[in-house]
């Protein structure tokens, strides 16, 4: 089983700032089958990034993903008020399709 | 556009079983890979299992093997997840979620979630 570790656990930033979220895998994620999701309170998760760096349909270009192997990053270039939420990474290249524990992005 | 509508909240006693349904519209079940993900109160997301197009079968996370059964009724485009021998730690929101029916595809559509509460 691939274990995903996200850091930091909580990130406190202000609107307009840049956010960098990390996801580290216990073993290489095959073919960069790594996704990022955003979840707001009381809502289902929303797919942001798949294939480590491809934006899902309708996702603003301030969201970008990078990385390969065991180290992946989600970057939000300029935070908007609606971006404050919890973010999860997930690897879907092998079963079980594990999630990271999440990073909470909160308003400073 | 895929739409997933789940059944309503459930309250169960320890040791009982629960069966959650997920009605698909916009696509047919045969065009999708169905997964189930749960989230305990205040906790993260946990993949329970789902259809693997590469193997052509449903794969269950080891943690749930023997207790979970995921089925599909293609005549009504409805998926089901049944979890047995419930305990308090199974209290969670259960989501059905889908991806394309190709190997190694991300989950891109989610149901609204079904809260299952296990309490004596």
PDB file of N, CA, C and O in Angstrom, chain A residues 33 35 37 39 43-47 50 88 90 92-93 95-101, chain B residues 35 37 39 43-47 52 59 61 95 103-108 110-112:
ATOM      1  N   UNK A  33       0.254   9.002 -11.539  1.00  0.00           N
ATOM      2  CA  UNK A  33      -1.191   8.920 -11.327  1.00  0.00           C
ATOM      3  C   UNK A  33      -1.525   9.501  -9.953  1.00  0.00           C
ATOM      4  O   UNK A  33      -1.881   8.788  -9.015  1.00  0.00           O
ATOM      5  N   UNK A  35      -3.650  12.702  -7.999  1.00  0.00           N
ATOM      6  CA  UNK A  35      -4.708  13.708  -8.119  1.00  0.00           C
ATOM      7  C   UNK A  35      -4.753  14.569  -6.864  1.00  0.00           C
ATOM      8  O   UNK A  35      -4.319  14.146  -5.782  1.00  0.00           O
ATOM      9  N   UNK A  37      -7.581  17.066  -4.693  1.00  0.00           N
ATOM     10  CA  UNK A  37      -8.977  17.405  -4.494  1.00  0.00           C
ATOM     11  C   UNK A  37      -9.096  18.544  -3.499  1.00  0.00           C
ATOM     12  O   UNK A  37      -8.283  18.656  -2.571  1.00  0.00           O
ATOM     13  N   UNK A  39     -11.866  20.189  -0.762  1.00  0.00           N
ATOM     14  CA  UNK A  39     -13.124  19.924  -0.060  1.00  0.00           C
ATOM     15  C   UNK A  39     -13.458  21.076   0.880  1.00  0.00           C
ATOM     16  O   UNK A  39     -12.641  21.467   1.713  1.00  0.00           O
ATOM     17  N   UNK A  43     -19.402  19.678   1.950  1.00  0.00           N
ATOM     18  CA  UNK A  43     -19.463  19.374   0.525  1.00  0.00           C
ATOM     19  C   UNK A  43     -18.630  18.145   0.200  1.00  0.00           C
ATOM     20  O   UNK A  43     -17.711  17.776   0.933  1.00  0.00           O
ATOM     21  N   UNK A  44     -18.956  17.543  -0.942  1.00  0.00           N
ATOM     22  CA  UNK A  44     -18.118  16.468  -1.461  1.00  0.00           C
ATOM     23  C   UNK A  44     -16.824  17.059  -2.018  1.00  0.00           C
ATOM     24  O   UNK A  44     -16.769  18.237  -2.378  1.00  0.00           O
ATOM     25  N   UNK A  45     -15.782  16.250  -2.086  1.00  0.00           N
ATOM     26  CA  UNK A  45     -14.538  16.728  -2.704  1.00  0.00           C
ATOM     27  C   UNK A  45     -14.745  17.089  -4.173  1.00  0.00           C
ATOM     28  O   UNK A  45     -15.670  16.590  -4.828  1.00  0.00           O
ATOM     29  N   UNK A  46     -13.854  17.944  -4.677  1.00  0.00           N
ATOM     30  CA  UNK A  46     -13.879  18.340  -6.087  1.00  0.00           C
ATOM     31  C   UNK A  46     -12.511  18.072  -6.673  1.00  0.00           C
ATOM     32  O   UNK A  46     -11.498  18.499  -6.087  1.00  0.00           O
ATOM     33  N   UNK A  47     -12.474  17.439  -7.837  1.00  0.00           N
ATOM     34  CA  UNK A  47     -11.202  17.161  -8.499  1.00  0.00           C
ATOM     35  C   UNK A  47     -10.610  18.451  -9.046  1.00  0.00           C
ATOM     36  O   UNK A  47     -11.264  19.185  -9.784  1.00  0.00           O
ATOM     37  N   UNK A  50      -5.243  16.137 -12.027  1.00  0.00           N
ATOM     38  CA  UNK A  50      -5.016  14.708 -12.221  1.00  0.00           C
ATOM     39  C   UNK A  50      -3.743  14.532 -13.049  1.00  0.00           C
ATOM     40  O   UNK A  50      -3.260  15.489 -13.672  1.00  0.00           O
ATOM     41  N   UNK A  88      -6.698  17.418  -0.492  1.00  0.00           N
ATOM     42  CA  UNK A  88      -6.233  16.039  -0.383  1.00  0.00           C
ATOM     43  C   UNK A  88      -5.530  15.624  -1.667  1.00  0.00           C
ATOM     44  O   UNK A  88      -5.986  15.962  -2.768  1.00  0.00           O
ATOM     45  N   UNK A  90      -4.343  12.105  -3.804  1.00  0.00           N
ATOM     46  CA  UNK A  90      -4.696  10.696  -3.925  1.00  0.00           C
ATOM     47  C   UNK A  90      -3.884  10.078  -5.052  1.00  0.00           C
ATOM     48  O   UNK A  90      -3.745  10.677  -6.119  1.00  0.00           O
ATOM     49  N   UNK A  92      -3.849   7.038  -7.726  1.00  0.00           N
ATOM     50  CA  UNK A  92      -4.818   6.104  -8.312  1.00  0.00           C
ATOM     51  C   UNK A  92      -4.153   5.141  -9.289  1.00  0.00           C
ATOM     52  O   UNK A  92      -4.815   4.521 -10.113  1.00  0.00           O
ATOM     53  N   UNK A  93      -2.836   4.996  -9.158  1.00  0.00           N
ATOM     54  CA  UNK A  93      -2.132   4.077 -10.046  1.00  0.00           C
ATOM     55  C   UNK A  93      -2.153   2.638  -9.585  1.00  0.00           C
ATOM     56  O   UNK A  93      -1.939   1.717 -10.378  1.00  0.00           O
ATOM     57  N   UNK A  95      -3.982  -0.192  -6.431  1.00  0.00           N
ATOM     58  CA  UNK A  95      -4.949  -0.358  -5.346  1.00  0.00           C
ATOM     59  C   UNK A  95      -4.231  -0.812  -4.085  1.00  0.00           C
ATOM     60  O   UNK A  95      -3.298  -1.613  -4.159  1.00  0.00           O
ATOM     61  N   UNK A  96      -4.653  -0.332  -2.903  1.00  0.00           N
ATOM     62  CA  UNK A  96      -5.745   0.610  -2.664  1.00  0.00           C
ATOM     63  C   UNK A  96      -5.384   2.032  -3.098  1.00  0.00           C
ATOM     64  O   UNK A  96      -4.240   2.450  -2.984  1.00  0.00           O
ATOM     65  N   UNK A  97      -6.370   2.736  -3.615  1.00  0.00           N
ATOM     66  CA  UNK A  97      -6.155   4.086  -4.137  1.00  0.00           C
ATOM     67  C   UNK A  97      -6.171   5.073  -2.977  1.00  0.00           C
ATOM     68  O   UNK A  97      -7.127   5.781  -2.746  1.00  0.00           O
ATOM     69  N   UNK A  98      -5.055   5.158  -2.299  1.00  0.00           N
ATOM     70  CA  UNK A  98      -4.947   5.866  -1.035  1.00  0.00           C
ATOM     71  C   UNK A  98      -4.975   7.378  -1.166  1.00  0.00           C
ATOM     72  O   UNK A  98      -4.534   7.948  -2.171  1.00  0.00           O
ATOM     73  N   UNK A  99      -5.488   8.022  -0.099  1.00  0.00           N
ATOM     74  CA  UNK A  99      -5.495   9.470   0.040  1.00  0.00           C
ATOM     75  C   UNK A  99      -4.458   9.888   1.072  1.00  0.00           C
ATOM     76  O   UNK A  99      -4.159   9.134   2.010  1.00  0.00           O
ATOM     77  N   UNK A 100      -3.960  11.106   0.934  1.00  0.00           N
ATOM     78  CA  UNK A 100      -3.219  11.723   2.004  1.00  0.00           C
ATOM     79  C   UNK A 100      -4.180  12.155   3.100  1.00  0.00           C
ATOM     80  O   UNK A 100      -5.396  12.128   2.924  1.00  0.00           O
ATOM     81  N   UNK A 101      -3.615  12.612   4.213  1.00  0.00           N
ATOM     82  CA  UNK A 101      -4.453  12.963   5.366  1.00  0.00           C
ATOM     83  C   UNK A 101      -5.054  14.360   5.266  1.00  0.00           C
ATOM     84  O   UNK A 101      -5.891  14.744   6.079  1.00  0.00           O
TER      85      UNK A 101
ATOM     86  N   UNK B  35     -16.627   3.902  -7.387  1.00  0.00           N
ATOM     87  CA  UNK B  35     -15.824   3.763  -6.175  1.00  0.00           C
ATOM     88  C   UNK B  35     -16.660   4.201  -4.978  1.00  0.00           C
ATOM     89  O   UNK B  35     -17.628   4.953  -5.117  1.00  0.00           O
ATOM     90  N   UNK B  37     -15.982   5.915  -1.077  1.00  0.00           N
ATOM     91  CA  UNK B  37     -15.029   6.599  -0.214  1.00  0.00           C
ATOM     92  C   UNK B  37     -15.791   7.034   1.033  1.00  0.00           C
ATOM     93  O   UNK B  37     -16.933   7.495   0.930  1.00  0.00           O
ATOM     94  N   UNK B  39     -15.732   9.130   5.002  1.00  0.00           N
ATOM     95  CA  UNK B  39     -15.090  10.196   5.768  1.00  0.00           C
ATOM     96  C   UNK B  39     -15.732  10.250   7.144  1.00  0.00           C
ATOM     97  O   UNK B  39     -16.886  10.656   7.285  1.00  0.00           O
ATOM     98  N   UNK B  43     -12.512  13.897   9.994  1.00  0.00           N
ATOM     99  CA  UNK B  43     -11.333  13.150   9.518  1.00  0.00           C
ATOM    100  C   UNK B  43     -11.179  13.247   8.002  1.00  0.00           C
ATOM    101  O   UNK B  43     -11.960  13.931   7.333  1.00  0.00           O
ATOM    102  N   UNK B  44     -10.181  12.541   7.485  1.00  0.00           N
ATOM    103  CA  UNK B  44      -9.888  12.588   6.066  1.00  0.00           C
ATOM    104  C   UNK B  44     -10.668  11.565   5.257  1.00  0.00           C
ATOM    105  O   UNK B  44     -11.539  10.857   5.771  1.00  0.00           O
ATOM    106  N   UNK B  45     -10.322  11.501   3.975  1.00  0.00           N
ATOM    107  CA  UNK B  45     -10.991  10.614   3.039  1.00  0.00           C
ATOM    108  C   UNK B  45     -10.347   9.231   3.060  1.00  0.00           C
ATOM    109  O   UNK B  45      -9.124   9.105   3.149  1.00  0.00           O
ATOM    110  N   UNK B  46     -11.184   8.212   2.942  1.00  0.00           N
ATOM    111  CA  UNK B  46     -10.694   6.825   2.991  1.00  0.00           C
ATOM    112  C   UNK B  46     -11.336   6.048   1.852  1.00  0.00           C
ATOM    113  O   UNK B  46     -12.561   5.894   1.807  1.00  0.00           O
ATOM    114  N   UNK B  47     -10.513   5.555   0.911  1.00  0.00           N
ATOM    115  CA  UNK B  47     -11.012   4.760  -0.213  1.00  0.00           C
ATOM    116  C   UNK B  47     -11.361   3.366   0.293  1.00  0.00           C
ATOM    117  O   UNK B  47     -10.524   2.677   0.891  1.00  0.00           O
ATOM    118  N   UNK B  52     -12.057  -1.939 -10.914  1.00  0.00           N
ATOM    119  CA  UNK B  52     -10.762  -1.802 -11.580  1.00  0.00           C
ATOM    120  C   UNK B  52     -10.918  -2.278 -13.021  1.00  0.00           C
ATOM    121  O   UNK B  52     -11.012  -3.483 -13.252  1.00  0.00           O
ATOM    122  N   UNK B  59     -12.339  -4.144  -6.575  1.00  0.00           N
ATOM    123  CA  UNK B  59     -11.259  -4.331  -5.611  1.00  0.00           C
ATOM    124  C   UNK B  59     -11.661  -3.664  -4.304  1.00  0.00           C
ATOM    125  O   UNK B  59     -12.122  -2.518  -4.310  1.00  0.00           O
ATOM    126  N   UNK B  61     -10.480  -2.419  -0.406  1.00  0.00           N
ATOM    127  CA  UNK B  61      -9.362  -2.162   0.490  1.00  0.00           C
ATOM    128  C   UNK B  61      -9.312  -3.268   1.536  1.00  0.00           C
ATOM    129  O   UNK B  61     -10.356  -3.720   2.024  1.00  0.00           O
ATOM    130  N   UNK B  95     -19.452   8.229   0.486  1.00  0.00           N
ATOM    131  CA  UNK B  95     -19.612   8.813  -0.846  1.00  0.00           C
ATOM    132  C   UNK B  95     -19.482   7.733  -1.914  1.00  0.00           C
ATOM    133  O   UNK B  95     -18.565   6.906  -1.851  1.00  0.00           O
ATOM    134  N   UNK B 103      -8.236   2.041 -17.341  1.00  0.00           N
ATOM    135  CA  UNK B 103      -7.288   1.774 -16.249  1.00  0.00           C
ATOM    136  C   UNK B 103      -6.688   3.061 -15.700  1.00  0.00           C
ATOM    137  O   UNK B 103      -6.422   4.005 -16.443  1.00  0.00           O
ATOM    138  N   UNK B 104      -6.505   3.075 -14.382  1.00  0.00           N
ATOM    139  CA  UNK B 104      -5.820   4.180 -13.717  1.00  0.00           C
ATOM    140  C   UNK B 104      -6.419   5.536 -14.091  1.00  0.00           C
ATOM    141  O   UNK B 104      -5.744   6.402 -14.662  1.00  0.00           O
ATOM    142  N   UNK B 105      -7.671   5.714 -13.754  1.00  0.00           N
ATOM    143  CA  UNK B 105      -8.335   6.994 -14.008  1.00  0.00           C
ATOM    144  C   UNK B 105      -8.682   7.657 -12.683  1.00  0.00           C
ATOM    145  O   UNK B 105      -9.008   6.972 -11.707  1.00  0.00           O
ATOM    146  N   UNK B 106      -8.637   8.979 -12.611  1.00  0.00           N
ATOM    147  CA  UNK B 106      -8.983   9.650 -11.358  1.00  0.00           C
ATOM    148  C   UNK B 106     -10.490   9.652 -11.143  1.00  0.00           C
ATOM    149  O   UNK B 106     -11.275   9.471 -12.078  1.00  0.00           O
ATOM    150  N   UNK B 107     -10.870   9.879  -9.898  1.00  0.00           N
ATOM    151  CA  UNK B 107     -12.281  10.052  -9.568  1.00  0.00           C
ATOM    152  C   UNK B 107     -12.657  11.483  -9.914  1.00  0.00           C
ATOM    153  O   UNK B 107     -12.018  12.421  -9.431  1.00  0.00           O
ATOM    154  N   UNK B 108     -13.675  11.665 -10.754  1.00  0.00           N
ATOM    155  CA  UNK B 108     -13.997  13.034 -11.130  1.00  0.00           C
ATOM    156  C   UNK B 108     -15.424  13.470 -10.809  1.00  0.00           C
ATOM    157  O   UNK B 108     -15.749  14.655 -10.943  1.00  0.00           O
ATOM    158  N   UNK B 110     -18.635  13.003  -7.782  1.00  0.00           N
ATOM    159  CA  UNK B 110     -18.966  12.516  -6.447  1.00  0.00           C
ATOM    160  C   UNK B 110     -20.457  12.656  -6.181  1.00  0.00           C
ATOM    161  O   UNK B 110     -21.088  13.612  -6.634  1.00  0.00           O
ATOM    162  N   UNK B 111     -20.991  11.704  -5.405  1.00  0.00           N
ATOM    163  CA  UNK B 111     -22.336  11.873  -4.889  1.00  0.00           C
ATOM    164  C   UNK B 111     -22.338  12.885  -3.747  1.00  0.00           C
ATOM    165  O   UNK B 111     -21.280  13.387  -3.349  1.00  0.00           O
ATOM    166  N   UNK B 112     -23.512  13.150  -3.216  1.00  0.00           N
ATOM    167  CA  UNK B 112     -23.635  14.165  -2.167  1.00  0.00           C
ATOM    168  C   UNK B 112     -23.262  13.619  -0.788  1.00  0.00           C
ATOM    169  O   UNK B 112     -23.119  14.388   0.160  1.00  0.00           O
TER     170      UNK B 112
END
